[in-house]
Amino acid sequence: MSEPPVPPRQDPGQPWRAEGRPPEKPGPPNKPQRGPNVPGGWPRLLLTMLLVFLVTDLLLSLFNAGASSSKVPYTEFTKQVAANNVKDVYSKGDAIQGDLKEKAPVPDDGDDT
């Protein structure tokens, strides 16, 4: 049995191709494909991050707008504890914070400047 004749190559410098592959189109060689392009790139990503930050900051400031706090001397705080007017106490490091059951006037610090 004889083998079928091999078809001649169009370009002798071109390597053999696998059967079933479409012939290459003439023209400049194809550039390697990069990953999918993100529409807008870095500027759009940075703008989106800035927008998310600003919306989050706005929402957090709206939710905390009703919360007000004032600094009082430690002796006044202990007076409120003794009067059983403190609902919750929070302590972190050397700072003590608390919520009063009933609103109490903030004492004057005596500094008339």
Coordinates of C-alpha atoms in Angstrom, one line a residue:
M1 CA 0.0 0.0 0.0
S2 CA 1.4 3.3 -0.9
E3 CA 1.0 6.5 1.1
P4 CA -1.0 9.4 -0.3
P5 CA 1.2 12.2 -1.7
V6 CA 2.0 15.0 0.7
P7 CA 0.6 18.4 -0.5
P8 CA 3.3 21.0 -1.0
R9 CA 3.6 23.9 1.5
Q10 CA 2.7 27.3 0.3
D11 CA 5.7 28.8 2.0
P12 CA 8.8 26.6 2.6
G13 CA 9.6 28.5 5.8
Q14 CA 6.2 27.8 7.2
P15 CA 6.0 24.8 9.6
W16 CA 3.5 22.0 8.9
R17 CA 0.1 22.6 10.3
A18 CA -2.3 20.1 11.9
E19 CA -5.2 18.9 9.8
G20 CA -8.4 20.7 10.4
R21 CA -6.9 24.0 11.3
P22 CA -7.9 26.8 9.0
P23 CA -5.2 28.3 6.9
E24 CA -3.6 31.4 8.3
K25 CA -4.7 34.7 6.9
P26 CA -2.0 36.8 5.2
G27 CA -0.9 39.9 6.9
P28 CA 1.0 40.9 10.0
P29 CA 1.5 38.3 12.7
N30 CA -1.2 38.2 15.4
K31 CA -0.3 39.8 18.7
P32 CA -0.8 37.7 21.8
Q33 CA -4.2 38.2 23.4
R34 CA -4.3 40.1 26.7
G35 CA -6.9 39.5 29.4
P36 CA -10.3 41.1 29.1
N37 CA -10.1 44.9 29.3
V38 CA -12.0 46.5 32.2
P39 CA -14.1 49.4 30.9
G40 CA -12.7 52.6 32.3
G41 CA -9.6 51.0 33.8
W42 CA -7.9 52.5 36.9
P43 CA -9.5 55.9 36.8
R44 CA -13.0 54.4 36.9
L45 CA -12.0 52.1 39.7
L46 CA -10.6 54.9 41.8
L47 CA -13.6 57.1 41.2
T48 CA -15.9 54.2 42.2
M49 CA -13.9 53.6 45.4
L50 CA -14.1 57.4 46.2
L51 CA -17.8 57.4 45.6
V52 CA -18.4 54.4 47.9
F53 CA -16.3 56.0 50.6
L54 CA -18.3 59.3 50.4
V55 CA -21.7 57.5 50.5
T56 CA -20.6 55.4 53.4
D57 CA -19.3 58.4 55.3
L58 CA -22.5 60.3 54.7
L59 CA -24.7 57.4 55.9
L60 CA -22.6 56.9 59.0
S61 CA -22.7 60.6 59.9
L62 CA -26.5 60.6 59.4
F63 CA -26.9 57.7 61.8
N64 CA -24.7 59.2 64.4
A65 CA -26.2 62.7 64.2
G66 CA -28.6 62.0 67.0
A67 CA -25.9 60.8 69.4
S68 CA -24.5 63.6 71.4
S69 CA -21.9 63.4 74.2
S70 CA -20.3 65.8 76.6
K71 CA -17.3 65.5 78.8
V72 CA -17.8 65.8 82.5
P73 CA -15.3 65.6 85.4
Y74 CA -14.8 62.3 87.0
T75 CA -16.3 63.5 90.3
E76 CA -19.5 64.4 88.5
F77 CA -19.6 61.0 86.9
T78 CA -19.2 59.3 90.3
K79 CA -22.0 61.5 91.6
Q80 CA -24.3 60.2 88.8
V81 CA -23.3 56.7 89.6
A82 CA -24.1 57.2 93.3
A83 CA -27.4 58.7 92.4
N84 CA -28.2 55.5 90.3
N85 CA -28.6 57.6 87.2
V86 CA -26.1 55.7 85.0
K87 CA -27.6 53.1 82.6
D88 CA -24.5 51.8 80.9
V89 CA -20.8 52.2 81.4
Y90 CA -18.0 51.6 78.8
S91 CA -14.4 51.7 79.7
K92 CA -11.4 51.5 77.3
G93 CA -7.9 52.4 78.5
D94 CA -8.1 55.4 80.7
A95 CA -11.4 56.7 79.2
I96 CA -14.7 56.0 80.8
Q97 CA -18.0 56.6 79.0
G98 CA -21.6 56.0 80.1
D99 CA -25.2 56.6 79.3
L100 CA -27.5 58.3 81.8
K101 CA -31.0 57.1 82.5
E102 CA -32.2 60.7 82.9
K103 CA -30.6 63.8 81.4
A104 CA -28.5 65.7 83.9
P105 CA -27.2 69.2 83.5
V106 CA -23.5 69.5 82.6
P107 CA -21.7 71.3 85.4
D108 CA -19.8 74.5 84.7
D109 CA -16.1 73.9 84.7
G110 CA -15.4 77.2 86.5
D111 CA -13.2 78.6 83.7
D112 CA -14.5 82.0 82.9
T113 CA -12.1 83.0 80.1

